[in-house]
Every structure is written in C-alpha cells, then in structure tokens.
Tab-separated table of C-alpha atoms and ligand atoms in Angstrom:
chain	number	residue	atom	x	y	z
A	224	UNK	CA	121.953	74.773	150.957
A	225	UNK	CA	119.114	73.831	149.439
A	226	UNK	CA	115.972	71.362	149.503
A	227	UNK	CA	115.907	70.712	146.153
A	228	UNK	CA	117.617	67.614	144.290
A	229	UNK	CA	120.112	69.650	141.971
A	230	UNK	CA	122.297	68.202	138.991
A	231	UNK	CA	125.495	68.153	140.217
A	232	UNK	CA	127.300	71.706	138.826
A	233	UNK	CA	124.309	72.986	137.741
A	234	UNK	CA	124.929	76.674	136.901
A	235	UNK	CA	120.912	77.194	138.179
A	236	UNK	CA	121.387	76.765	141.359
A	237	UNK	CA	119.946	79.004	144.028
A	238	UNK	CA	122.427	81.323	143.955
A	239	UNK	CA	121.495	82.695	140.308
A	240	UNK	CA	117.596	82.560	139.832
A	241	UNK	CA	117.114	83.379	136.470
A	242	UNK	CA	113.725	84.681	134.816
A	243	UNK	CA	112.009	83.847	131.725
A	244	UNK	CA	108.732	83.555	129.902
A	245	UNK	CA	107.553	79.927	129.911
A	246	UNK	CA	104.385	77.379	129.155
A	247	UNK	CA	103.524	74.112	129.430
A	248	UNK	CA	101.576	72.331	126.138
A	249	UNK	CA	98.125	73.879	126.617
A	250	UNK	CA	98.911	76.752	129.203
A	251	UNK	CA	99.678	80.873	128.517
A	252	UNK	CA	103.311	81.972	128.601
A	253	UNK	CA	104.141	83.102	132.114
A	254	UNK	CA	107.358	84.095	134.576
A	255	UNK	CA	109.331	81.489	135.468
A	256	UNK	CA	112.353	81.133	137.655
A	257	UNK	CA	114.703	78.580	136.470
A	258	UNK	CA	116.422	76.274	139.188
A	259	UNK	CA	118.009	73.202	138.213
A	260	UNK	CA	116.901	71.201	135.059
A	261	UNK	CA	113.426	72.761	136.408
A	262	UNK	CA	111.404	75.789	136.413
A	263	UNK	CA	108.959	77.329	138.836
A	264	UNK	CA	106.139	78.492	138.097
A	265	UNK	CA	105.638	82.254	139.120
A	266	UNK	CA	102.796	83.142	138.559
A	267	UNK	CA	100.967	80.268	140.286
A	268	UNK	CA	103.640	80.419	143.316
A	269	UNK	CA	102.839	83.914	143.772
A	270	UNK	CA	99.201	84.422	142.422
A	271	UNK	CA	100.766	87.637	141.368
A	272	UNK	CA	99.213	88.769	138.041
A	273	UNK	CA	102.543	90.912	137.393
A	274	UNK	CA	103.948	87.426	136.473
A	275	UNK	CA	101.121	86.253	134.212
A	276	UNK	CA	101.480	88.868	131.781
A	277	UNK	CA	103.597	87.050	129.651
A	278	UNK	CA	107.187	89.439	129.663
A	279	UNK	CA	109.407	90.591	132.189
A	280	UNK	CA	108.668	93.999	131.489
A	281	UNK	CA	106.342	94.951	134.330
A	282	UNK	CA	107.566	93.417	137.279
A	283	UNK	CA	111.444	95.079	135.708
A	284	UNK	CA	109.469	98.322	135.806
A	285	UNK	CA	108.478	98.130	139.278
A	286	UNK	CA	111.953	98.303	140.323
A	287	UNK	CA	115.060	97.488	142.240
A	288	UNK	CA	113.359	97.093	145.752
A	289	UNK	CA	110.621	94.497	144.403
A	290	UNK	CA	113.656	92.996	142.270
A	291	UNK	CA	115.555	92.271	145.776
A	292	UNK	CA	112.404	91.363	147.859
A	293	UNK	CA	111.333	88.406	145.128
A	294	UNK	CA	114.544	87.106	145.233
A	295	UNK	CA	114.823	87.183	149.087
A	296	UNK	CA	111.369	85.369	149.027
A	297	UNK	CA	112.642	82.744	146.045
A	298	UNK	CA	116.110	82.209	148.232
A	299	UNK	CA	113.936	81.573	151.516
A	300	UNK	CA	111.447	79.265	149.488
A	301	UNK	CA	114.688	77.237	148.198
A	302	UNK	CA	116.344	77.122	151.191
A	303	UNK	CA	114.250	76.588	153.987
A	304	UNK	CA	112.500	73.056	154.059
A	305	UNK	CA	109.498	74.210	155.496
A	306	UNK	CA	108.575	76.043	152.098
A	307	UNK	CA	108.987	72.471	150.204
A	308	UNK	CA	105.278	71.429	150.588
A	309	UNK	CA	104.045	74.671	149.089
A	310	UNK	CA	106.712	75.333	146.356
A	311	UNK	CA	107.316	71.931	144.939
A	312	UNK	CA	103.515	72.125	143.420
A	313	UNK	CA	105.075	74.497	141.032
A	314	UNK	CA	108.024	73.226	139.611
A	315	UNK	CA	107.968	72.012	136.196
A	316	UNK	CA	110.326	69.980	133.741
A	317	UNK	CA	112.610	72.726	132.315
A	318	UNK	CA	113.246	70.254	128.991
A	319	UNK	CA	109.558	70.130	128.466
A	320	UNK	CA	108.738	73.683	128.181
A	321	UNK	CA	108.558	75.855	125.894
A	322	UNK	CA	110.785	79.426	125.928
A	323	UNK	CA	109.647	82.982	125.188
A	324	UNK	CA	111.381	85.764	123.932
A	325	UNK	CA	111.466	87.368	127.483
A	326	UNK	CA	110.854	90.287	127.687
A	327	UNK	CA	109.319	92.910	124.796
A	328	UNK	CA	112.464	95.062	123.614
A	329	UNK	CA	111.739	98.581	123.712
A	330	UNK	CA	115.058	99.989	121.752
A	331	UNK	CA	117.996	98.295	121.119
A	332	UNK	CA	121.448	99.663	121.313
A	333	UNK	CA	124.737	97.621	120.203
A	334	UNK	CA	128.252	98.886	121.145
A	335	UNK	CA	131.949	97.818	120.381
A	336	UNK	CA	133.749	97.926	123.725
A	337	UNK	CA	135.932	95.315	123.147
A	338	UNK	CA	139.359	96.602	122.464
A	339	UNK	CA	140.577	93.274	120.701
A	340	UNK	CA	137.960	93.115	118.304
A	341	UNK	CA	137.696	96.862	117.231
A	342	UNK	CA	141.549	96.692	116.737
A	343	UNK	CA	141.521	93.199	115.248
A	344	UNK	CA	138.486	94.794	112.167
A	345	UNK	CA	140.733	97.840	112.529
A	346	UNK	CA	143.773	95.742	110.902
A	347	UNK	CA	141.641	93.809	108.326
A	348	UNK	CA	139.438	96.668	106.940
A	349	UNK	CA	141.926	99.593	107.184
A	350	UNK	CA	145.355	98.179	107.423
A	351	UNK	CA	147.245	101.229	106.078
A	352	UNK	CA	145.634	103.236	109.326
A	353	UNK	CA	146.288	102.872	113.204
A	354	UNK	CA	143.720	100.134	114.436
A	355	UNK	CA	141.368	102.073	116.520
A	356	UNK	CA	139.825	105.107	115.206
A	357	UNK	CA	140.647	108.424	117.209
A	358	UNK	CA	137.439	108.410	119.500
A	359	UNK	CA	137.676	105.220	120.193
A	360	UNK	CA	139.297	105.222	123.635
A	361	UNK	CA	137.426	108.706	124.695
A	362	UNK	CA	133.937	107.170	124.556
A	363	UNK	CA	132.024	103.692	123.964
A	364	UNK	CA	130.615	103.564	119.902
A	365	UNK	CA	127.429	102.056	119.844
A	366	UNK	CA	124.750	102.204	117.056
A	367	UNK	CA	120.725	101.578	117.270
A	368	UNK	CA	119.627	98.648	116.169
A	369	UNK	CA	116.046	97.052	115.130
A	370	UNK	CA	114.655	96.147	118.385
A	371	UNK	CA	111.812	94.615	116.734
A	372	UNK	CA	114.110	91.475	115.254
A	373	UNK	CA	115.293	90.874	118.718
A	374	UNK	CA	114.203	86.875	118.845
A	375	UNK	CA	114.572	84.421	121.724
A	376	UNK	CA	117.316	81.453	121.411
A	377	UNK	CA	116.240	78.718	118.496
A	378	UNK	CA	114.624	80.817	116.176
A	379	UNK	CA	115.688	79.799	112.656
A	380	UNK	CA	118.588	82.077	111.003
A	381	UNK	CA	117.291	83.156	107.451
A	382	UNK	CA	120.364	83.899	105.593
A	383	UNK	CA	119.817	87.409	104.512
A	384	UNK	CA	119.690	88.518	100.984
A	385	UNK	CA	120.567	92.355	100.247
A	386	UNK	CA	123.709	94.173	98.054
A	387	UNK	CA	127.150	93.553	98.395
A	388	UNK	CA	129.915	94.900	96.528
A	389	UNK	CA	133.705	93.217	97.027
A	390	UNK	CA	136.627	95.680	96.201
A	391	UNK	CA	137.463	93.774	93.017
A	392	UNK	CA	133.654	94.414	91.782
A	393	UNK	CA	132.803	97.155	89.724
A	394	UNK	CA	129.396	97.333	90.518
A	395	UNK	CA	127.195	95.684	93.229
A	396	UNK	CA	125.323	92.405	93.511
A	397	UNK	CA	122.102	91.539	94.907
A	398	UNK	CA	122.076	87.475	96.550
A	399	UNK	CA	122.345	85.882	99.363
A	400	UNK	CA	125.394	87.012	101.962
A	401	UNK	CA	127.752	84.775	101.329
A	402	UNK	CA	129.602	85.709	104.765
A	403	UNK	CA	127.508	85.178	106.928
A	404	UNK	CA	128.811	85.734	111.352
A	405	UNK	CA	127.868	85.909	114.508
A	406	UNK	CA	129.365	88.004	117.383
A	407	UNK	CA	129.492	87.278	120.837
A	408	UNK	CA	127.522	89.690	123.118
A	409	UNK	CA	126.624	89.525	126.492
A	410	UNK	CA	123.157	92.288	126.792
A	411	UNK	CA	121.791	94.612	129.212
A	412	UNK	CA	117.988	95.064	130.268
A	413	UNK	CA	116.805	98.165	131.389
A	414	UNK	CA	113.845	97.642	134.011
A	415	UNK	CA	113.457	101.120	135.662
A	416	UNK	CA	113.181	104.097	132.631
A	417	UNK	CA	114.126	107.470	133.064
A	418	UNK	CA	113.112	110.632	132.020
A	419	UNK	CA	113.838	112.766	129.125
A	420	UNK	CA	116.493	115.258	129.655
A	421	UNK	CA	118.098	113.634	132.674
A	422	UNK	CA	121.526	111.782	132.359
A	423	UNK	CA	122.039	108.399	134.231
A	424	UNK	CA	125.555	108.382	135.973
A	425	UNK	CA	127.192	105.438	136.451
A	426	UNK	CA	126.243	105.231	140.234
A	427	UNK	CA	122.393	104.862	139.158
A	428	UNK	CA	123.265	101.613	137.011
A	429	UNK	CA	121.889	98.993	139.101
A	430	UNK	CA	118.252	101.568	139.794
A	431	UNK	CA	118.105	101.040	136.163
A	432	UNK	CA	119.380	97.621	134.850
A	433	UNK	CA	117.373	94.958	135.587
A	434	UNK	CA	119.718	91.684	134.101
A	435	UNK	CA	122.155	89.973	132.004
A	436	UNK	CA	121.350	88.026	128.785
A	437	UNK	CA	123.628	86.346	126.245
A	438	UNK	CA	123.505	88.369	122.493
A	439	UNK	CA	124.144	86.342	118.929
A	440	UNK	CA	124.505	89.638	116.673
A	441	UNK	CA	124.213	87.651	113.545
A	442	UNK	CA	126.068	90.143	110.756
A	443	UNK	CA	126.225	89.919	106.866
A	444	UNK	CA	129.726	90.951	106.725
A	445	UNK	CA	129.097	91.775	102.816
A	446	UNK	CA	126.427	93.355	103.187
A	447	UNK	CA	127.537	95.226	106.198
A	448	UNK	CA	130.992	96.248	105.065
A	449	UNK	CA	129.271	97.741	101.632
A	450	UNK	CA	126.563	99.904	103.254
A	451	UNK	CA	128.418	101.257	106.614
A	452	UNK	CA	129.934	104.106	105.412
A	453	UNK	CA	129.272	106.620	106.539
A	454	UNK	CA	126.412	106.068	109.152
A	455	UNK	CA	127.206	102.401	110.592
A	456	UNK	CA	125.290	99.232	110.271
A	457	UNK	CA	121.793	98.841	109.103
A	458	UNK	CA	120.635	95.644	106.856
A	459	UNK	CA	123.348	93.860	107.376
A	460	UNK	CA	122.794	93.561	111.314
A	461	UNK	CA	118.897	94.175	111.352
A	462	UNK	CA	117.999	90.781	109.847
A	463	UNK	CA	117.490	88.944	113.255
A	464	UNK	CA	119.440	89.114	116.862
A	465	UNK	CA	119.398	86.584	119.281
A	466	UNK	CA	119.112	86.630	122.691
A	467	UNK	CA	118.811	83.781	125.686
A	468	UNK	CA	115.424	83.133	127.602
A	469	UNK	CA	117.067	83.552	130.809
A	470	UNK	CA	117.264	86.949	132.376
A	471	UNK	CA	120.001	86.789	135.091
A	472	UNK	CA	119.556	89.486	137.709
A	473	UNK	CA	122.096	92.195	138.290
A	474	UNK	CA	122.223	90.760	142.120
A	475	UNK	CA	123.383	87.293	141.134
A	476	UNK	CA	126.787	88.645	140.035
A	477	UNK	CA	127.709	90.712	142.501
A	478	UNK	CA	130.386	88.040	142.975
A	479	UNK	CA	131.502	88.226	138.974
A	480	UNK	CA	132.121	91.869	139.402
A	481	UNK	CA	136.298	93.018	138.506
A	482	UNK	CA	137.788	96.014	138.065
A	483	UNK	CA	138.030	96.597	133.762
A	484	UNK	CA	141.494	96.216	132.555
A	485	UNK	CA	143.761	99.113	132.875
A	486	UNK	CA	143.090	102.382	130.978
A	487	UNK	CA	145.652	104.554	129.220
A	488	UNK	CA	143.526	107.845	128.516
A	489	UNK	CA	142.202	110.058	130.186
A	490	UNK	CA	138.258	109.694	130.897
A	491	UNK	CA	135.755	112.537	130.701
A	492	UNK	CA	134.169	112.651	133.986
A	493	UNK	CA	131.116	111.030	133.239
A	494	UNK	CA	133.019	107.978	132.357
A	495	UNK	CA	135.323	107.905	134.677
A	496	UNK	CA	134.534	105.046	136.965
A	497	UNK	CA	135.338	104.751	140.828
A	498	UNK	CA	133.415	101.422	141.357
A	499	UNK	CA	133.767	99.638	137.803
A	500	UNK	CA	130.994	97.268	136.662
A	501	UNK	CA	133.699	95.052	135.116
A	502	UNK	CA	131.691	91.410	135.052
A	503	UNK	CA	134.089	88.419	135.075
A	504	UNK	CA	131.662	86.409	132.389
A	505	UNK	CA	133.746	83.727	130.209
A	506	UNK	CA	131.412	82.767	127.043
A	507	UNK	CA	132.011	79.886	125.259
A	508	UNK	CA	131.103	79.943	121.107
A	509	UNK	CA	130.099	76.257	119.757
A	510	UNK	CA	129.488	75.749	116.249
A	511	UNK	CA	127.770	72.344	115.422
A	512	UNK	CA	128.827	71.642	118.884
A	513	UNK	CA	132.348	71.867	118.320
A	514	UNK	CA	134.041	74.923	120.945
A	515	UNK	CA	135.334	77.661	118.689
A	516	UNK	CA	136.441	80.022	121.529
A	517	UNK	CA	135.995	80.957	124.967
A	518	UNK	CA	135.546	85.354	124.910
A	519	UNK	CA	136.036	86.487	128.207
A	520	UNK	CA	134.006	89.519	128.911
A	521	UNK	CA	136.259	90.309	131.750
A	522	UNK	CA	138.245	91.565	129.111
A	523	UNK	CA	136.032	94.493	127.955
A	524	UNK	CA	137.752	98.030	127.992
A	525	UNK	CA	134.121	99.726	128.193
A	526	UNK	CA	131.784	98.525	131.001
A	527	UNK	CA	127.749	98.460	131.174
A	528	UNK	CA	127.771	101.132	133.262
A	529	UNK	CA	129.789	103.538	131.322
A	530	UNK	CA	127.466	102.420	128.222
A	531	UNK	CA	124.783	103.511	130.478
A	532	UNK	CA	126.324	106.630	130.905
A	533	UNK	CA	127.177	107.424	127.664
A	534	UNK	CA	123.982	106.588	125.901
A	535	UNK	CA	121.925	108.577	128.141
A	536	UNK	CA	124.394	111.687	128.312
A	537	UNK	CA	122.720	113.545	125.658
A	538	UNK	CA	119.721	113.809	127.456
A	539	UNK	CA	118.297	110.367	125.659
A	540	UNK	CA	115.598	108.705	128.167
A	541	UNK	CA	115.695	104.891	128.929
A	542	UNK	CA	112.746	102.785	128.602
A	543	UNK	CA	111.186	99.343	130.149
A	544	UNK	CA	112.442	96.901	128.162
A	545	UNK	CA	115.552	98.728	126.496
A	546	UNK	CA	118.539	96.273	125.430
A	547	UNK	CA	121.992	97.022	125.019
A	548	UNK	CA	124.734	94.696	123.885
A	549	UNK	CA	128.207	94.857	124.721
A	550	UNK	CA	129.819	94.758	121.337
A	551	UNK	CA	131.819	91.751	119.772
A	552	UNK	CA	133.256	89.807	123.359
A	553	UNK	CA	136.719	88.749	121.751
A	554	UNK	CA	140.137	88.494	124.070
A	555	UNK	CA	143.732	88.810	123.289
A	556	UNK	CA	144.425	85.288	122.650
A	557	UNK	CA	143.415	83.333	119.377
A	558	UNK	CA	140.793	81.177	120.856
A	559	UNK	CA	138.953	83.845	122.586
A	560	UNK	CA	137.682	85.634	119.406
A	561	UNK	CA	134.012	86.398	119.645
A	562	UNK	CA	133.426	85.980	115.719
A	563	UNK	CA	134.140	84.151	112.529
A	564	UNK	CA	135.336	86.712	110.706
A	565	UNK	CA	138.271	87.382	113.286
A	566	UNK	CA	138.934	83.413	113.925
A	567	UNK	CA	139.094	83.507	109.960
A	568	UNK	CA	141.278	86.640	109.672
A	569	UNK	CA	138.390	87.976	107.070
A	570	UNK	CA	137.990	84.920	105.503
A	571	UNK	CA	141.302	84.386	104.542
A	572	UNK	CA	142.631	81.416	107.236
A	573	UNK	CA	140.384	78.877	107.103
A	574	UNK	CA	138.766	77.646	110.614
A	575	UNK	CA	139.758	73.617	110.664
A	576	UNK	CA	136.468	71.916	111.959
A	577	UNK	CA	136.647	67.994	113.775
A	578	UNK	CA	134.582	66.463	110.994
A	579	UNK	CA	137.588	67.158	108.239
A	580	UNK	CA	135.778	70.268	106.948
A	581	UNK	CA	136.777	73.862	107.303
A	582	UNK	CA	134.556	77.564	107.649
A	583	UNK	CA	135.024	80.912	106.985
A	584	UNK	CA	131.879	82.487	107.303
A	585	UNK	CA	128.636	80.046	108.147
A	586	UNK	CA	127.121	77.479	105.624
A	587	UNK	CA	123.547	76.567	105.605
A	588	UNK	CA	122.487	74.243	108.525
A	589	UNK	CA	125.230	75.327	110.655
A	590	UNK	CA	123.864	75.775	114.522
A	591	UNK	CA	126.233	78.316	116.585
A	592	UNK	CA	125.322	77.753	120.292
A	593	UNK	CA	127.191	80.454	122.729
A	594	UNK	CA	126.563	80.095	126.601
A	595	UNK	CA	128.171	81.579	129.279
A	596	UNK	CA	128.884	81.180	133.036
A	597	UNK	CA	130.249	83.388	135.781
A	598	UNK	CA	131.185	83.245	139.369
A	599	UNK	CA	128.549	83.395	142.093
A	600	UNK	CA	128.428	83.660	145.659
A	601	UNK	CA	129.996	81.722	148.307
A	602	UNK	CA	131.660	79.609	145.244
A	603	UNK	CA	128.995	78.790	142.931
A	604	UNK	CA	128.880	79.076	139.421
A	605	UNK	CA	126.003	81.396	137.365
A	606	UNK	CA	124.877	79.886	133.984
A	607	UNK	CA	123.414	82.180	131.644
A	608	UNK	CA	122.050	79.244	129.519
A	609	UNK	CA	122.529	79.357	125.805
A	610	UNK	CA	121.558	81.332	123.014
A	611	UNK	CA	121.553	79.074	120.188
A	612	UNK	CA	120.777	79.210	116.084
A	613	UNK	CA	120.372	77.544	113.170
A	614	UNK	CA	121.111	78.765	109.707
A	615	UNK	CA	118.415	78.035	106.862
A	616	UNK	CA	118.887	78.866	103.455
A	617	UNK	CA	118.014	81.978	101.882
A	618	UNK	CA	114.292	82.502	100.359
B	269	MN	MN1	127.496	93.603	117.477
C-alpha cells in the first residue's frame, strides 16, 4: 500500500522504482525515481550529491548493497504515511520534465539470442543453408557497438546515408537507406566493473548488473547486409540506438524471473545455468501508434546472465556504465516479431497499416514507440516506459 494517489494500473507503482536523469525548466539534470505520472526528486530528498551528478553511473558503481538500501528507504518513504510530509516536497509532474539519456555508456555490446529471429534472417538471407549458423546454439553472438550514439528515447532518427549494393546491382550506390528498421531489445547496465583478467560467472550477475532498459537498434538493412561480411555490423547499426530514460532495477523483477525455454545442446560449463535469469518481459512495438507486435522476451534462448558470462570469458573487464542488448526480441508467432524486416518477410509482404497504407521498411516521419511491462511482486505490474523515435529525412 501506498500514500500516494496512483493512476489506476500504473506500471510505476512502488513496487518498480525506476531511475532516471531529470530537470525541471531552469534546474540541472538530476536522479529521479519515477512513481506514478510523477517523479521524485533525489537529489533534494536525499541531499546526496551522488544523485546530483547528472547519470546513474556513480551511485551504479557503488554497488549492490547501496542499490538495495535506497530502495528499502524509497519503499519505506512510499509506504509509510509518516514519511508523506517530508517526501511529497519532492515530487514533481513527470509530463513536465524533461528526460536524460541516463546514464553515460561506457561500451556497448549487442547480441542475437533470440532463436526466432536468428532463424527467421537465417531463411531470408541464406535460404539454401540450415537457419542457424553452427555456433549458434554453443554460445551467445554479440558484436560491439558505438556506445557513443547510444541516445535517450525522442531523439530524432536521421535516416542514414552510406553504400548499399542489392544482388541485382553490379556495383554499389551511395544514398539514403532505403530500408530503414528497428529491432526490439530489452538492455543491460552494468553498475559494479570488474577487473581485467577475471571472468564473471553467471552467479555474480546481479553484483554486476545494475537494471533493465528498453533498446530501439535502429538498422540500415542495405547498408548492413552489404558491409557485414565478414566482420558483422558497423555503419549500418552505429548511426544512433535508442534507449528508455527509465532504469528499472534488477530487484524489481525478481517476480518476472522464468526458467529460458528448453535447450537441446549441450552447454559448456560456463553457460550452463542452474538458476536461469530468464525475465518474463512482453514488449509491445507501435508504429504511428498502431501495435505491430507484442515480442516476448520470455522467449529468449540466451539469458543476460549467460551474455554476462560469455562476454567476459576471455578475460574482457566490465565497466560502470557498460550496456548490453539482448538481440532482436521476436517470438514464434507472427505478431511477436521484434522487426520490420521479419513482419515484412525482407520486404517482400507488405505490413497493412489502419490508415489504408502499407510499410516495408520505415518512411520519413514514421514514430516507432516500443514499451514494455513485466510482472512484479505481490501482483503488480513493472512498466519499463517507452523508448520512442521519429524518423527525419536524410541530410
Ligand atoms: Mn540488434
């Protein structure tokens, strides 16, 4: 229970808690704690300068034991009346602020852990050749990415210009992308870092990741599918990726987490997972506010953890502030494919849109809006807001 006057099925409710970097018109960006359709105001609730600094990243460096104690002090000041007098100074409008990019992303890693997407590319690019490639069931692919295009939810989508060649082409263009997609990724913040040399196991995921955001991977699918061979995506994916404000903690989904769906191949140890970090997350994809498809992350044959695992194996230290992305979210079913290019079958089946018109890939001033929500405790329901983005045209 709470003292606070919620919106009925808010996803912000005091069981979630989510972080961000906010101001007011006039005021520095600062921590905020979003509950209902408002936010508090953390760094003048707590007089703690760790929250003034504008990102996440130092108070997510100080660790899982100040992680839990802030949000046993935020549940207490929420749910215990006698804290209303002192907290309710600090609560703000949430639709009158302004959002941050929340924290500062130290490197960026993106994977491709969903089996129905890999296999569903798998069919369109190489159709004469099984759908997965050999190692994809033996470990989670990932590539680095350009942390430093990592943008918070709203910034504008400049429709990248670069070279793409089409099969039929003899020799390759330079223009605008004219196929243009998102993906669907749900993304990973390291708080706690670790040191060079030393492998993070599985069990030492939650030491290390601080909380959940929602990904937009926008890709250039011409671009992408001209340049990718042989060392995986570069300008076609490093034009911009989008991320939420909110920062959901780790704790909040305790109650989201499942068991990954059944595995048919062996595991290397270091993979193999006795407590799965499965997260039963269903996203929802909107373009101009129409709903394209529900992913379910739920779905994912790799988990966080394991991604953890892997990309640290080598000896590869983490950092404050490092984000990895889950890969494509897509599902077995039609409408829970986590990008155009799959609900388009590469272009070639048309998406049928309410207002009479149809997409492939995205047209200039399209917006493409995915949020998300989970299960929290005792019943609730975790929002992780939206991550939202409109396309402009190319300069
Ligand atoms: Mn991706």
């Amino acid at each position: 229970m709470t003292w606070l006057d919620l919106p009925a099925g808010t996803g912000f409710g005091p069981a979630n808690l989510p972080y961000g970097v906010f101001s007011t018109p006039g005021t520095a960006p600062r921590t905020g704690v979003a509950i209902g359709d408002r936010v508090l105001d953390l760094a003048a609730a707590t007089s703690d300068p760790v929250h003034a600094t504008g990102t996440l990243n130092a108070f997510m460096a100080h660790g899982p034991q100040a992680w839990a104690e802030l949000r046993a002090t935020l549940t207490g000041w929420f749910t215990d009346p006698a804290h209303r007098a002192a907290v309710e100074p600090h609560l703000v409008a949430r639709d009158g602020v302004t959002l941050y990019l929340p924290v500062e992303v130290a490197d960026y890693v993106d994977f491709y852990s969903s089996q129905h997407h890999a296999e569903n590319l798998g069919r369109m690019f190489r159709p004469d050749s099984a759908p997965l490639t050999a190692n994809w069931k033996h470990l989670p692919i990932g590539y680095h990415g350009r942390a430093g295009t990592v943008q918070v939810s709203g910034t504008p989508v400049l429709r990248p210009c670069g070279q793409r060649k089409a099969s039929t082409d003899d020799a390759p263009t330079f223009g605008p992308s004219q196929r243009l997609d998102i993906e669907a990724e749900v993304g990973f913040l390291v708080g706690v870092g670790s040191e060079l040399g030393a492998a993070v196991p599985q069990t030492a995921f939650a030491e290390h990741v601080f909380g959940v955001c929602l990904v937009n991977d926008w890709s250039a699918r011409d671009l992408q599918s001209w340049e990718y061979v042989p060392l995986g995506p570069f300008l076609g994916k490093s034009f911009l990726t989008s991320v939420s404000a909110w920062v959901v903690p780790l704790a909040a989904l305790q109650a989201a987490r499942v068991a990954p769906p059944a595995r048919d191949t062996p595991l290397l140890p270091y993979l193999r997972d006795d407590e799965p970090w499965g997260l039963d997350v269903t996203l929802e994809v909107r373009l101009n506010g129409e709903l394209l498809s529900s992913p379910p992350f739920r779905e994912m044959y790799w988990t966080p953890a394991q991604q953890l695992a892997h990309l640290t194996v080598n000896g590869a230290s983490l950092r404050t502030g490092d984000l990895f992305a889950s890969g494509t979210v897509s599902g077995p079913a039609r409408d829970q494919r986590g990008s155009l290019i799959e609900l388009s079958w590469g272009g070639t089946e048309p998406i049928p849109l309410d207002d009479g018109t149809t997409r492939r890939f995205l047209d200039d001033g399209d917006t493409v809006t995915l949020t998300a929500t989970a299960p929290g405790a005792d019943g609730t329901r975790i929002s992780f807001g939206a991550v939202t983005g409109t396309v402009q045209p190319a300069r």
